Structure formats: C-alpha cells, structure tokens
XYZ file of C-alpha atoms in Angstrom:
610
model
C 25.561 100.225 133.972
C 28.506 98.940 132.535
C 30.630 96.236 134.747
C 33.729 97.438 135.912
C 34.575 94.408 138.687
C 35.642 91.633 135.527
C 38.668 89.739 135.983
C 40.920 90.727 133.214
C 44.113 89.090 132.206
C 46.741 92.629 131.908
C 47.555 93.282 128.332
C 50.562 93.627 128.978
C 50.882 90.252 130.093
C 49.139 88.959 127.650
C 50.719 90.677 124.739
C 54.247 89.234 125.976
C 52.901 85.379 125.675
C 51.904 86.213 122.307
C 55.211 87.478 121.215
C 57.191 84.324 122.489
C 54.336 81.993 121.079
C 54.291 79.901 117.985
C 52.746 81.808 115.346
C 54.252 80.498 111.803
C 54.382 82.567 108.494
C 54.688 85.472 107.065
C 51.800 87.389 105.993
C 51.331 88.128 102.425
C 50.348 91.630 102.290
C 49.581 93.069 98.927
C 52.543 96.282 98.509
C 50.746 98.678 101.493
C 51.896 99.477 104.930
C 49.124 98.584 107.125
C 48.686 99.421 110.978
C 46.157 98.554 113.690
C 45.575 101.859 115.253
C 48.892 103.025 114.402
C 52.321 101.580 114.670
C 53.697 98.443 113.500
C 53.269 94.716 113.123
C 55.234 91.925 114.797
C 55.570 88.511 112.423
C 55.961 86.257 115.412
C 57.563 83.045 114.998
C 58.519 79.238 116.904
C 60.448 80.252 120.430
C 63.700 79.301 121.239
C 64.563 76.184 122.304
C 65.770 75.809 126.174
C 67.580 73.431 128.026
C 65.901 71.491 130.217
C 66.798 72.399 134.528
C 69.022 69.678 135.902
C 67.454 67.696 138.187
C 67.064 68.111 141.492
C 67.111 65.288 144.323
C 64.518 67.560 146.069
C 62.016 68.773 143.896
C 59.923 71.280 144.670
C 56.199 70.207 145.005
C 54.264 71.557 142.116
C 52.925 74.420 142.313
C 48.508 74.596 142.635
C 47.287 75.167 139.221
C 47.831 78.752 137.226
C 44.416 80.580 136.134
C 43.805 80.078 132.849
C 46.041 82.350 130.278
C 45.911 83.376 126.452
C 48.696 81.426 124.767
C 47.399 80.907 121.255
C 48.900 83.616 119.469
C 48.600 84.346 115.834
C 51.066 85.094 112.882
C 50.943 88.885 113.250
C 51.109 90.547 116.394
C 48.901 93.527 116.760
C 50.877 96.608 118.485
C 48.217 98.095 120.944
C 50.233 101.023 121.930
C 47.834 104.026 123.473
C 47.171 107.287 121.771
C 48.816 109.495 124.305
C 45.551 111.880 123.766
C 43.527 109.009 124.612
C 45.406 107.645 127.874
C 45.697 110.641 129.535
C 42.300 111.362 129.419
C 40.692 112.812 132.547
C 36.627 111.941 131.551
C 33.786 114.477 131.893
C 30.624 113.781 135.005
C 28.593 112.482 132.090
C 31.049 111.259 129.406
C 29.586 107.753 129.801
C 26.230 109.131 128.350
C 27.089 112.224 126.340
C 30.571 111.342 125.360
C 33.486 114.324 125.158
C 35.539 116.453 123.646
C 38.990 117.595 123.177
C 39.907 120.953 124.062
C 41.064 122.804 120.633
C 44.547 121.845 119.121
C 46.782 123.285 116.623
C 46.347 122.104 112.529
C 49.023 122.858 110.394
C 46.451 123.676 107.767
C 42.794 124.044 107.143
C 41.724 120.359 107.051
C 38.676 120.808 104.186
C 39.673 117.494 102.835
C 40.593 114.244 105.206
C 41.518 110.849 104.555
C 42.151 107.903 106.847
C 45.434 106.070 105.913
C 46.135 101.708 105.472
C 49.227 102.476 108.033
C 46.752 103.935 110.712
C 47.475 107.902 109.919
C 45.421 110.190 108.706
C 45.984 112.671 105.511
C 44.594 116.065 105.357
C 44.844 119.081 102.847
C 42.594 122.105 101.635
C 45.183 124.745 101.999
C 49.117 125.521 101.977
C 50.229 125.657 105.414
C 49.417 127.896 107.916
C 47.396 129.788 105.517
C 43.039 131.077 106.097
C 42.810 132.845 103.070
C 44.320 130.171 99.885
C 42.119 127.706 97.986
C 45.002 125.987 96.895
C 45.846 121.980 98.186
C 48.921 121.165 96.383
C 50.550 119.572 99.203
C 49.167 116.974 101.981
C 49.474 116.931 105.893
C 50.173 113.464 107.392
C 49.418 112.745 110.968
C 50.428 110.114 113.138
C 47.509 109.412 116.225
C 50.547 107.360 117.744
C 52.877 110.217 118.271
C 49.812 112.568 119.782
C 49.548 116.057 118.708
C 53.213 117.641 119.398
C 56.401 118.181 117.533
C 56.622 115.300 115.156
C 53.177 114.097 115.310
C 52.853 115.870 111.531
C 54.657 115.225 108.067
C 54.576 117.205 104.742
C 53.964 115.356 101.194
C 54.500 117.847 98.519
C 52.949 117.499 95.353
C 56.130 118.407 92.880
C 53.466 118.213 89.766
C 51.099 121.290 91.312
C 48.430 119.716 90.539
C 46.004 121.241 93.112
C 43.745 119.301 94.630
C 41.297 121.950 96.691
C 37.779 120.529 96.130
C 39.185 117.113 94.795
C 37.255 113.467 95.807
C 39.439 110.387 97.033
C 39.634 106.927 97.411
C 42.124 104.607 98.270
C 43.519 101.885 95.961
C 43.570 98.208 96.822
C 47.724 99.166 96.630
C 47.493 101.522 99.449
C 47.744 104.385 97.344
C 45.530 107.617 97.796
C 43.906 108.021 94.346
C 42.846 112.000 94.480
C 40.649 113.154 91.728
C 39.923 116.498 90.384
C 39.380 119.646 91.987
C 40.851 123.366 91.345
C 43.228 121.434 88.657
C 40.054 120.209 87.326
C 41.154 117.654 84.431
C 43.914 115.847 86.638
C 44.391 113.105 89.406
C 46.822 111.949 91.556
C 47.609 108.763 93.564
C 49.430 109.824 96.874
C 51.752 107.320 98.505
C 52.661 107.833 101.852
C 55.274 104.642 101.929
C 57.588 106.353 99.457
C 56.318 110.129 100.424
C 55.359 110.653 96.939
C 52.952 112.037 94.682
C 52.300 111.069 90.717
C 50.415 112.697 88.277
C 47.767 110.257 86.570
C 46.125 110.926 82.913
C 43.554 112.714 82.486
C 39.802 112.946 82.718
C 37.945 113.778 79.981
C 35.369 116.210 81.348
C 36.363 118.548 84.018
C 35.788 117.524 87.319
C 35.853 119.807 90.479
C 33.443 118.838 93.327
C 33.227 115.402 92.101
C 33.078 112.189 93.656
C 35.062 109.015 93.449
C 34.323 105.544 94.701
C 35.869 102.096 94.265
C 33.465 99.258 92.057
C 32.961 96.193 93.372
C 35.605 95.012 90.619
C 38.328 97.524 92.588
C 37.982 99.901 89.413
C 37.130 103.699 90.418
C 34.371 105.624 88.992
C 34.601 109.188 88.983
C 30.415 110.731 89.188
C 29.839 114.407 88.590
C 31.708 117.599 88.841
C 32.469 120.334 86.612
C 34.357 123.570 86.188
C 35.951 125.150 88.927
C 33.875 127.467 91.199
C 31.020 126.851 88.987
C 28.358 126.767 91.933
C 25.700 129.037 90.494
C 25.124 126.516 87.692
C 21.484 125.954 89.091
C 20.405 129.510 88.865
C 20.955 128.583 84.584
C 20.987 124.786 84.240
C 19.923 124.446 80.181
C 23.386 126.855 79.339
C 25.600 123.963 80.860
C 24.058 120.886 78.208
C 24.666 120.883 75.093
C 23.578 117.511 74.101
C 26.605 115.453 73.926
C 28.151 112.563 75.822
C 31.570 114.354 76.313
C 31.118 117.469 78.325
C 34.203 119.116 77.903
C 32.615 122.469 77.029
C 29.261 122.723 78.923
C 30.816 123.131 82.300
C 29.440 120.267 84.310
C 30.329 116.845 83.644
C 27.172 114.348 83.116
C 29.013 111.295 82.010
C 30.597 109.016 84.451
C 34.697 107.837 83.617
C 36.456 104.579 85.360
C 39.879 104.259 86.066
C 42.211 101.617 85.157
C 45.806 101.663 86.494
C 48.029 101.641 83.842
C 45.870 102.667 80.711
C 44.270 106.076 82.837
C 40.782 107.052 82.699
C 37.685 105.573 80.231
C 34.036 107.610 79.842
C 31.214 105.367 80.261
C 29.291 107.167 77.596
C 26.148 104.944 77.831
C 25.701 105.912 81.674
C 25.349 109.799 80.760
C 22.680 111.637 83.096
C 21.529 115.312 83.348
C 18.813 113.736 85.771
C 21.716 112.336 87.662
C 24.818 114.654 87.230
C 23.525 117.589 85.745
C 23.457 121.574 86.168
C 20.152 121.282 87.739
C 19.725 121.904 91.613
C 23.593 121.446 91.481
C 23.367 117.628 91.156
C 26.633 117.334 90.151
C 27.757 118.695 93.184
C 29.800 115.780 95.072
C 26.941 112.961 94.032
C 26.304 110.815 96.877
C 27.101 107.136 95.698
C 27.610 103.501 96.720
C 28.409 100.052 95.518
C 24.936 98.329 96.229
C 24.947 94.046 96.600
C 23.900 93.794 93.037
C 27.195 95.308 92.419
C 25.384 98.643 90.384
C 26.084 102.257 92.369
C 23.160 103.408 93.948
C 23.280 107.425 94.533
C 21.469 110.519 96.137
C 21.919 113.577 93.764
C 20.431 116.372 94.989
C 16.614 115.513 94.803
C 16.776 112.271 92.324
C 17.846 109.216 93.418
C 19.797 106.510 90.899
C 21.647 104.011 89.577
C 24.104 102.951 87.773
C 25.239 99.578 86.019
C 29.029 100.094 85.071
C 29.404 97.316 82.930
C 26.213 96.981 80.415
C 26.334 98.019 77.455
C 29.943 96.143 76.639
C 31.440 98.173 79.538
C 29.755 101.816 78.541
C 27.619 101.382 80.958
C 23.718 102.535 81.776
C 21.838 104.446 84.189
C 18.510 105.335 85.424
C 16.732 108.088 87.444
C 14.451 105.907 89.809
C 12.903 108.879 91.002
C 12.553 112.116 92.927
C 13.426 112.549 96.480
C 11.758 115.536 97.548
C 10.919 118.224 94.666
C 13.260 121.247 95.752
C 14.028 123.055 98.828
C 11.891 124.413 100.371
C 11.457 127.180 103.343
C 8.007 125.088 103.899
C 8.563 121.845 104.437
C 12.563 121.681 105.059
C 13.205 118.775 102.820
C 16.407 117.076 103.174
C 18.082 117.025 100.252
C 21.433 119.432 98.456
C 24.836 118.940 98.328
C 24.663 120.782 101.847
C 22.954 117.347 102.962
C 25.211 114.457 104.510
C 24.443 110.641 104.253
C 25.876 107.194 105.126
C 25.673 103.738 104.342
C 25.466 102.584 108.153
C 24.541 99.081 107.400
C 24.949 97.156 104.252
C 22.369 98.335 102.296
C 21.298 100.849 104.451
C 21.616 104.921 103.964
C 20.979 107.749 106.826
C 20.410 110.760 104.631
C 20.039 113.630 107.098
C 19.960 117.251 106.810
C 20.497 119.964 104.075
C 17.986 122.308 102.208
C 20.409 123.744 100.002
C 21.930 123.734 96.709
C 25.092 125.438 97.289
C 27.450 127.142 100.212
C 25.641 130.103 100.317
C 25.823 133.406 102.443
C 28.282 133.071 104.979
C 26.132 135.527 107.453
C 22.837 137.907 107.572
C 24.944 140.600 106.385
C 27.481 138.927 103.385
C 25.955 139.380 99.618
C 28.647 138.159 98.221
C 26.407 134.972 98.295
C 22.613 135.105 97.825
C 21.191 131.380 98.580
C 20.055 131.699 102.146
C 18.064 128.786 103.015
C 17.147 127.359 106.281
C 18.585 124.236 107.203
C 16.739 120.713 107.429
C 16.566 118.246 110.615
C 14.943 115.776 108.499
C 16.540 112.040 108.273
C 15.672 109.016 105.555
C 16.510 105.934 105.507
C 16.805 104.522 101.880
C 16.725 100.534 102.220
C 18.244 99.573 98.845
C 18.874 95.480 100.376
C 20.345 93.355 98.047
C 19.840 95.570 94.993
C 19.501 99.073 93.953
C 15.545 100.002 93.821
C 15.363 101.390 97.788
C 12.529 101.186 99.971
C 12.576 105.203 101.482
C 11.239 105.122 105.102
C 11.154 108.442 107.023
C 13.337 108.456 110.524
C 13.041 110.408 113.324
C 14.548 113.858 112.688
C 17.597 114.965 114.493
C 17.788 117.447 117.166
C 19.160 119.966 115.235
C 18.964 121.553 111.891
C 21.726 121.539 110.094
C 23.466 122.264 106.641
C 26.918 121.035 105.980
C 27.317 118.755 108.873
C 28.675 114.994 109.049
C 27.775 111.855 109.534
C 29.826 109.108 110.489
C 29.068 105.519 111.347
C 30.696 104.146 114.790
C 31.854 100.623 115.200
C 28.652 99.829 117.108
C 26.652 100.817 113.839
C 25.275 103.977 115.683
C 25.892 107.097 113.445
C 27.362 110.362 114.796
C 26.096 114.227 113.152
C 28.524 117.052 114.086
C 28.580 120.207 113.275
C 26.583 122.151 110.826
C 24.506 125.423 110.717
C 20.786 126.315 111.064
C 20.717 128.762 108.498
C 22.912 128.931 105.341
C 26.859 128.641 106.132
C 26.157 131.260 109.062
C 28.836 130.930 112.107
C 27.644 132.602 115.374
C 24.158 131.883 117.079
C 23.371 129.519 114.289
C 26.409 127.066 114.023
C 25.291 123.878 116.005
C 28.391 122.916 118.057
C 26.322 119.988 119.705
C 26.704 116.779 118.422
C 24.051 113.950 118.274
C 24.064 109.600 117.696
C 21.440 108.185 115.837
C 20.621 104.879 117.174
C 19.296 102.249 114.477
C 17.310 99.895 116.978
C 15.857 102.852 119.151
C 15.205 105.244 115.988
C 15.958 107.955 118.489
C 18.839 110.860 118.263
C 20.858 111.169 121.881
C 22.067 114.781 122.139
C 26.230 114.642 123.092
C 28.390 117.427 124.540
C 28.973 120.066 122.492
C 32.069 121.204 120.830
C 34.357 124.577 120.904
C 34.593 125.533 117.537
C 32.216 125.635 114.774
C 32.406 123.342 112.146
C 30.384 124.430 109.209
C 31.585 124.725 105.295
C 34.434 122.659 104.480
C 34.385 120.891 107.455
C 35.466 116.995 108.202
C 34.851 114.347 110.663
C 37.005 110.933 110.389
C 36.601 107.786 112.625
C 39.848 106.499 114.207
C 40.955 103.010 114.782
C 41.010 104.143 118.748
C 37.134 104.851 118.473
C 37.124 108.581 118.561
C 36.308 110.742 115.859
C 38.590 113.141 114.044
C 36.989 116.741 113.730
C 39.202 119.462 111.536
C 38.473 122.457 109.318
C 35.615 124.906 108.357
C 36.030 127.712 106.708
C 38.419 129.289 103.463
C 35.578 130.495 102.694
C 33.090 130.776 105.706
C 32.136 132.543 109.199
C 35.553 130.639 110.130
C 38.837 129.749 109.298
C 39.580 127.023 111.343
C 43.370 125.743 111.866
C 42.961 123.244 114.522
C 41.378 120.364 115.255
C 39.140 118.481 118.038
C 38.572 114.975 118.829
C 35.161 113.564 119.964
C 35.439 110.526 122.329
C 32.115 108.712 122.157
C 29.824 106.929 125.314
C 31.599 103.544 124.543
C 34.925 105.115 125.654
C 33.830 105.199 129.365
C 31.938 103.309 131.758
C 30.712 104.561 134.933
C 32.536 102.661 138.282
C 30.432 103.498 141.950
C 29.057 107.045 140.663
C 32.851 108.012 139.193
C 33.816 107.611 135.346
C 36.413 106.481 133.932
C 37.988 105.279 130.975
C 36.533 101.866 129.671
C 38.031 98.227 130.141
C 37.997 97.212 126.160
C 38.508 93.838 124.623
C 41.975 93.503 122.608
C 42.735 92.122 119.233
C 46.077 90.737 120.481
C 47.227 89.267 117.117
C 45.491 87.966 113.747
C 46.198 85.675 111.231
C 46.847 87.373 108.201
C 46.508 91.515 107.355
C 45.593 90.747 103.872
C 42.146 88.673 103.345
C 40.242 87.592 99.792
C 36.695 87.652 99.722
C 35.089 84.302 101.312
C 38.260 83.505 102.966
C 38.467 83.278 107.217
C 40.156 85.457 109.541
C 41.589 84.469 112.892
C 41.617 87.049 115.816
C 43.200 86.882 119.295
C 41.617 88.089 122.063
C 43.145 89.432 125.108
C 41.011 87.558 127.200
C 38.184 84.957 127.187
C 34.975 86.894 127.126
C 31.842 86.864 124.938
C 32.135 88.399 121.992
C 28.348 89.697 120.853
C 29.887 91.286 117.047
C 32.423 91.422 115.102
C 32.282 94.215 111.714
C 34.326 95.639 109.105
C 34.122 99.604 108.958
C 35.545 100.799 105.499
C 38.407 103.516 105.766
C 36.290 107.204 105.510
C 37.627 109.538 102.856
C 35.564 112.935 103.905
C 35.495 116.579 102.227
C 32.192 118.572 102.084
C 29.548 116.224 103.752
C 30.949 113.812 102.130
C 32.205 109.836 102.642
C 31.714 107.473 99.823
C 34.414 105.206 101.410
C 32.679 104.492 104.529
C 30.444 101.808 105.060
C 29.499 99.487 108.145
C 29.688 95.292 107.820
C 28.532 92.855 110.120
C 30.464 89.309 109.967
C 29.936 85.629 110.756
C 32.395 84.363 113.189
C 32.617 81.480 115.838
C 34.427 81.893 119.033
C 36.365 79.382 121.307
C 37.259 81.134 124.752
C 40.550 83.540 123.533
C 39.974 82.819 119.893
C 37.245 84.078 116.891
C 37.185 82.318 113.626
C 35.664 85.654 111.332
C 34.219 85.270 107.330
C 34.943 88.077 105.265
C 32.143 88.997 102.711
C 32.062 87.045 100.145
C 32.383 89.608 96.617
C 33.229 92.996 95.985
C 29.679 93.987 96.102
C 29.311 93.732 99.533
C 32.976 95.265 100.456
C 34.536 96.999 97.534
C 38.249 95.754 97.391
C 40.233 98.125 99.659
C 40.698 99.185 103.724
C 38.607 97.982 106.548
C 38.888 98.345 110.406
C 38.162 95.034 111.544
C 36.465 95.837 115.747
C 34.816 93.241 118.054
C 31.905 94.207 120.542
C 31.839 92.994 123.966
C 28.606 91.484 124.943
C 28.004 95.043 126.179
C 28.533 96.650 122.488
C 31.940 98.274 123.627
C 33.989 98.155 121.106
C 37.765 97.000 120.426
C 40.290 99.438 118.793
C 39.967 99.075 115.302
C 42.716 97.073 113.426
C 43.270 98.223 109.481
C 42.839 95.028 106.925
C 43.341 94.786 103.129
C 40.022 92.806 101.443
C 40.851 92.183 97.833
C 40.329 89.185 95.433
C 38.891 85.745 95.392
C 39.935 83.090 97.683
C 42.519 80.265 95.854
C-alpha cells in the first residue's frame, strides 16, 4: 500500500524559494522550444539585494529552528502547472490497481498519425478536419495538455505545399523540427515547425515511400526503411512482380533500398544496404519496418517474419545489411504467431524489444460481412522478447502472452519501464464483439500481464497511443477506413497516478523536478535536478519522445541513468554516444522509492561533451 501520511514540503512553497534563489546562467538550448509537461521555463537568476532592518534596542528572541527547506535551486525553473484533465480528476474504486480512463472527448480530426512535441504538445493528423471519410493529411492538429481539452486547447498548421502526409513516418530533428516522410505524396517529406507554425517541403526520395518508417542514427542522420506505392497493400498476394533486380526501385512498387537524410543536401540511397529479405513485397515486409538504433550503433529491425540489421556506414557510407533470420515462418490460423505489420513492438529497455501481437500481413476485412477486403486472420496474444544487448545478433526468449489477442494494437513503455497494450481486435480489423477495449501492463520483473479498465471506444486500424509528460497516455483515432471512424480522443491514467489512503483513492503525492541545470545536455555530460523535497530517489530514466501511426513507435525507447543524490538534489549522467540515445527528445522522470513516477520534463541530448 502506498504511504499517504509523508511530510511533504507544498510545491507551491517550494517552487517560490526556487524562483528567488541563485541560479546563474542562461541555458544554451540548441534553436527548439522545449517544455516540461507543458508551459514555459523560468531562467532564474541572483535575488535582489535588501537592506538590512534597523536595529532594535529590544530584539526579539530568535525564533526555534525552521524545518528543513529546499533552497538550492537550479538555472531553469521547471513550470509544474497541472493538466486541468488531470487535477480534477475524481479516481475510480480500483484506479490504484487497474488504472482509468477518460470519458470520450472531442478530436478535431481522425488522429491516425501522433507525435509528441520538444515544447510539451502533441501533433496529430490523418485527415482534414472534421472529416470520417478523407485519406488526405495535408494539414496538422496541435494540442496543448496545458490548456485541457476546450476552446483553445487546439491549433491548425497548414501545409501550403499539399504535400499529403496520410500514411507518412516521423521523427523529430535534433532542431526541434518534425521531419515527416512519405505517405499518400509518396516521393516527398516535410519538416514541421511548430515555433514558426510552418511547414517546408524537403527533396526528394528516390524510391517511393508510403507506409515507411523513419528513425534517427546514432550520428542524428535519419534513415528512411521500406515503403512503397500508395495503397499498394496486396503486394504479398504477388511479391516477384514488385523486384526487378535493381538497387533503385523507382518502378517495382516497393522500395528495398534504405535512403539517409542530410539537412541541407536532401536525401542519399544506401545502395549497398538493399534487402528484399528485409524490405521487400513479400509478407508485406515493407510495411512500416520495425527498427532501432542498437549499442553497436547498426539498426536492428522486425520485418514481418525476418529479423535484421543494418550497418549505415560500411561500405564508404552505402551501407550493408543482413537477414539474421526468420521469426516465425508465416501466419498462421494454427499456431497464432506474432508477427505482420498488424503486430506492435517496443524497445522497453535498452536493448530490449516486447514484440506482441499480430498474425497479419495487411488491414484486412473490416467485419464478417465486408469483401471489399479478403485477409481475415485471427489475431495473436503471443509476446517475444528479442535481447539484442550491446549489439545487434538478439537472443529471442518467449514471454508470457497477453490477455488478449489482438491485431493493430499499441504498445507503449511507461516511465516505470512497464509497457502498456491498448486496443486492438481479435479477428482482422473487426469493430463490435471482437475489438478489445481492455487494456493490459506488461511487467518486466514479474513477466506477468495485469488486465486495466477498459476503454469506451474501440481503437483498432489507424489507431495511436502517446505517453505524456503528466504520465497518462494519449489514445486517438481508428478508423478512415475501419468498423470506426473515430473523432475523439481518451486518456488512460495508469496505477502510479493513485494511491490508496484508509480504503479511499485518491490522486498520488508525486516527487517534483523543481528546476534543472541545463535543458540541453551532450552525451557523457551531467545533469542537475531539483527535487521538491528530500526523499529517496530509487531511478531516474530518459523516455525518448513517441512518434506513433499504425502500431508503430520507432522514437520511443526507455533509459535507465547513473545519478547520485544529496537530500533535495540528484547529480544524473546522460548516456554516453548516440548509440545508446539517438540525438533528439527525452522525458527525463525520477521514481520514488515506491516506483511512482515524477512528471516527465522534455530534454534535448545531442553531441559530445567539450
């Protein structure tokens, strides 16, 4: 049971002595507007000086000694204002244990693609707005968490070069920037910037590249993996029409060889990494590869049924690649093997990959009675770990199986390393009696899968799921096509939110980053946190910014760091290379000594220390 009789200095309080406390310097952030949980820094600086209080010929006795208060504050003050979504929160009997959700709330448009923000909002497009029926993203939603979901929570980005982004990939830039790749315009990118409300038009690819995905390199560079033409999804009913042979793929259809990105000089094919085994027309392996930096600084990815990897930079930068082996054969209505682009995985620890459900090549039928699709397959429960450590040949250990079946679900790692699955269907993309509405957490030490509350809509096709800094979990979309058409959103408010107080819950007493030395950190350098009070601290970890569209998150990944702690103050080490943490966005959290965790404040990790 989870303490709720600690002494606890308010934050309030506490907050206020930081922002009259010595702090010194400005903090050198690289271009991007970053936010911890929203809203905006305070550069705190040497207080005022004050004349001392005339004496007195009868001074008052000194008063007994004050308890012991948080003083020390830091260069940048963090702003801790509540999500008024959050704070107003009236818990569940059993939210402590099963967690909660939101009831329903309006989306301005169907949120297929969604992408967490440096400044603390959250970007979302798949549709124009209002609108069930359009595949067609050429503009992007941004929401503020801060301002809660009413007028003026939501602004509108337009893309004035209609380039349309519906079944793009994305990944942020160590600028800040948005990079969005491919998609219904299938040879063009974008980098979004939210600062300046602005969208350019990059070069572009050579191979065509919808329902591809994009990932930063350990070097910062992105690599594009995969794709093809646009609605192309029957390719595996066909695969040997789609290869011709060559290392550009401009006319087969599906794009096999691999392109990085370089700002400035646009896009470069890495035409010794191309791979039919790993990005071909077979069992739609090109479909949205699944793909990470590993420690040896190669990609390691999950296409389909082989598993991979890539070296970026042999060859004198055209790179290799090699099919380490097969996963599971094909589906199968048999065994259930967990494997597709309907599959979701994530790297919950470094070096560490939950790949969980699937059983399907493609969207599919959308219920018993549509035959507008034919590839009905029942979904897979099945979850494997691949162990790839500190290189890219993984050790494949079989977990325990979740709870529910399910095709075109989510996973997303928590700031306690647990991973959440949400969402899905049984059976195809069926809605109805087959869409699984509850969710489930995988717990790493336990191997077990807790069943959570359930949700009110279904979230199947299209579908995303996006941790916030608060803790909670964005839910959005499903649907265009599918069983649903989903404009509106939920939030999922996990165990750690609440704590249980003589039989009642309520809301959880969280530690605070008060204020932190810099926002902008180089690899191997140290990071100073204030906390709002002196308590053990059992973790702190680094949770990369999530970048989610069809069971997909290349951007998220889970680190654990080294830090000291003296009473209100941690000393933390970022990683030490780009292998570990590519260059980009991190929430940095700390973890009581009961693994609650703190809101999550948004960092820049870039470059080598000087």
């Amino acid at each position: 049971m989870r303490r709720a009789d600690r002494l606890l200095i308010p934050t309030v309080l506490a907050m206020a002595i930081a922002a009259c406390s010595a702090g010194g310097g400005q903090d050198p952030l690289a271009g991007a507007a970053l936010a911890g949980g929203g809203g905006q820094d305070t550069v705190t600086g040497p207080a005022p000086a004050v004349d001392p209080a005339p004496s007195s010929p009868n001074p008052t006795p000194p008063a007994p000694p004050a308890p012991e208060i948080n003083n020390k504050a830091l260069a940048i003050t963090v702003d801790n204002s509540p999500e008024p979504w959050l704070t107003g929160l009236s818990p569940t009997p059993d939210a402590d244990t099963k967690g909660m959700w939101s009831a329903p709330v309006d989306w301005p448009l169907v949120a297929i693609h969604a992408a967490m923000l440096p400044n603390g909002k959250v970007a979302t497009f798949g549709t124009p707005l209002g609108d069930t029926l359009a595949q067609a993203a050429r503009l992007f939603d941004v929401w503020d968490p801060l301002a809660g979901f009413g007028a003026g929570s939501h602004s509108t980005v337009l893309n004035a070069n209609n380039v349309d982004s519906f079944c793009s990939g994305a990944t942020l830039m160590s600028s800040g920037k948005l990079l969005v790749t491919g998609g219904n315009s299938t040879l063009d990118s974008v980098l979004l910037d939210v600062t300046n409300q602005s969208v350019v038009k990059n070069p572009q690819f050579s191979s065509e590249r919808w329902y591809s995905t994009v990932l930063s390199l350990a070097d910062g560079r992105p690599i594009i993996l995969g794709g093809g033409d646009y609605y192309n999804g029957s390719a595996y009913k066909n695969p040997d029409w789609y290869d011709d042979g060559l290392a550009i793929d401009v006319t087969d259809g599906v794009a096999m060889t691999p392109e990085v990105y370089v700002e400035g000089s646009g896009w470069q094919l890495l035409q010794g990494a191309t791979s039919r085994g790993a990005f071909g027309p077979d069992l739609n392996r090109y479909f949205y590869p699944r793909a990470w930096v590993a420690r040896d600084g190669n990609v390691f990815g999950l296409s389909s049924d082989n598993y991979w990897r890539l070296d970026p930079n042999a060859n004198g930068g055209q790179g290799s690649i090699e099919v380490l082996g097969t996963f599971h054969p094909g589906i199968s209505e048999t065994t259930l093997p967990n494997i597709g682009p309907t599959s979701s995985a994530v790297m919950f620890a470094p070096g560490k990959i939950l790949q969980t459900g699937g059983n399907g090549y493609t969207n599919g039928a959308n219920s018993e009675t549509d035959f507008a699709y034919d590839h009905r397959t029942t979904s897979s429960a099945r979850a494997t770990l691949f162990d790839i450590g500190d290189g890219s040949i993984p050790t494949i250990v079989e977990k325990t199986s979740m709870t529910h079946a399910r095709q075109w679900h989510n996973v997303t790692v928590l700031p306690n390393g647990r991973v959440l699955a949400n969402g899905g269907t049984r059976i195809a993309n069926y809605g109805g009696t087959t869409a699984v509405k509850q969710a489930e957490i995988w717990d790493p030490a336990r191997n077990v899968w807790d069943e959570m509350s359930g949700a009110a809509r279904v979230r199947v096709y299209h579908s995303t799921s996006l941790l916030l800094p608060s803790g909670a979990v964005f839910t959005g979309g499903g649907g265009v096509p599918g069983p649903v058409s989903n404009l509106d959103a939920e939030i999922f408010y996990p165990p750690y939110l609440f704590e249980r107080d003589n039989g009642s819950v309520r809301l959880a007493v969280r530690p605070t980053i008060l204020s932190l030395s810099s926002r902008q950190l180089t690899y191997g350098s140290s990071l100073k946190l204030q906390l709002d009070r002196n308590e053990q601290i059992s973790e702190v970890a680094i949770l990369g910014l999530g970048n989610v569209t069809h069971a997909n998150n290349p951007g998220q990944r889970r680190v654990p760091l080294t830090f000291t702690q003296d009473d209100f103050m941690l000393e933390v080490e970022m990683p030490e290379n780009g292998a570990i943490s590519p260059p980009g966005f991190y929430m940095v959290v700390v973890l009581d000594a009961e693994g609650i965790p703190s809101r999550g404040v948004i960092i820049g990790l870039a470059g080598n220390p000087t």
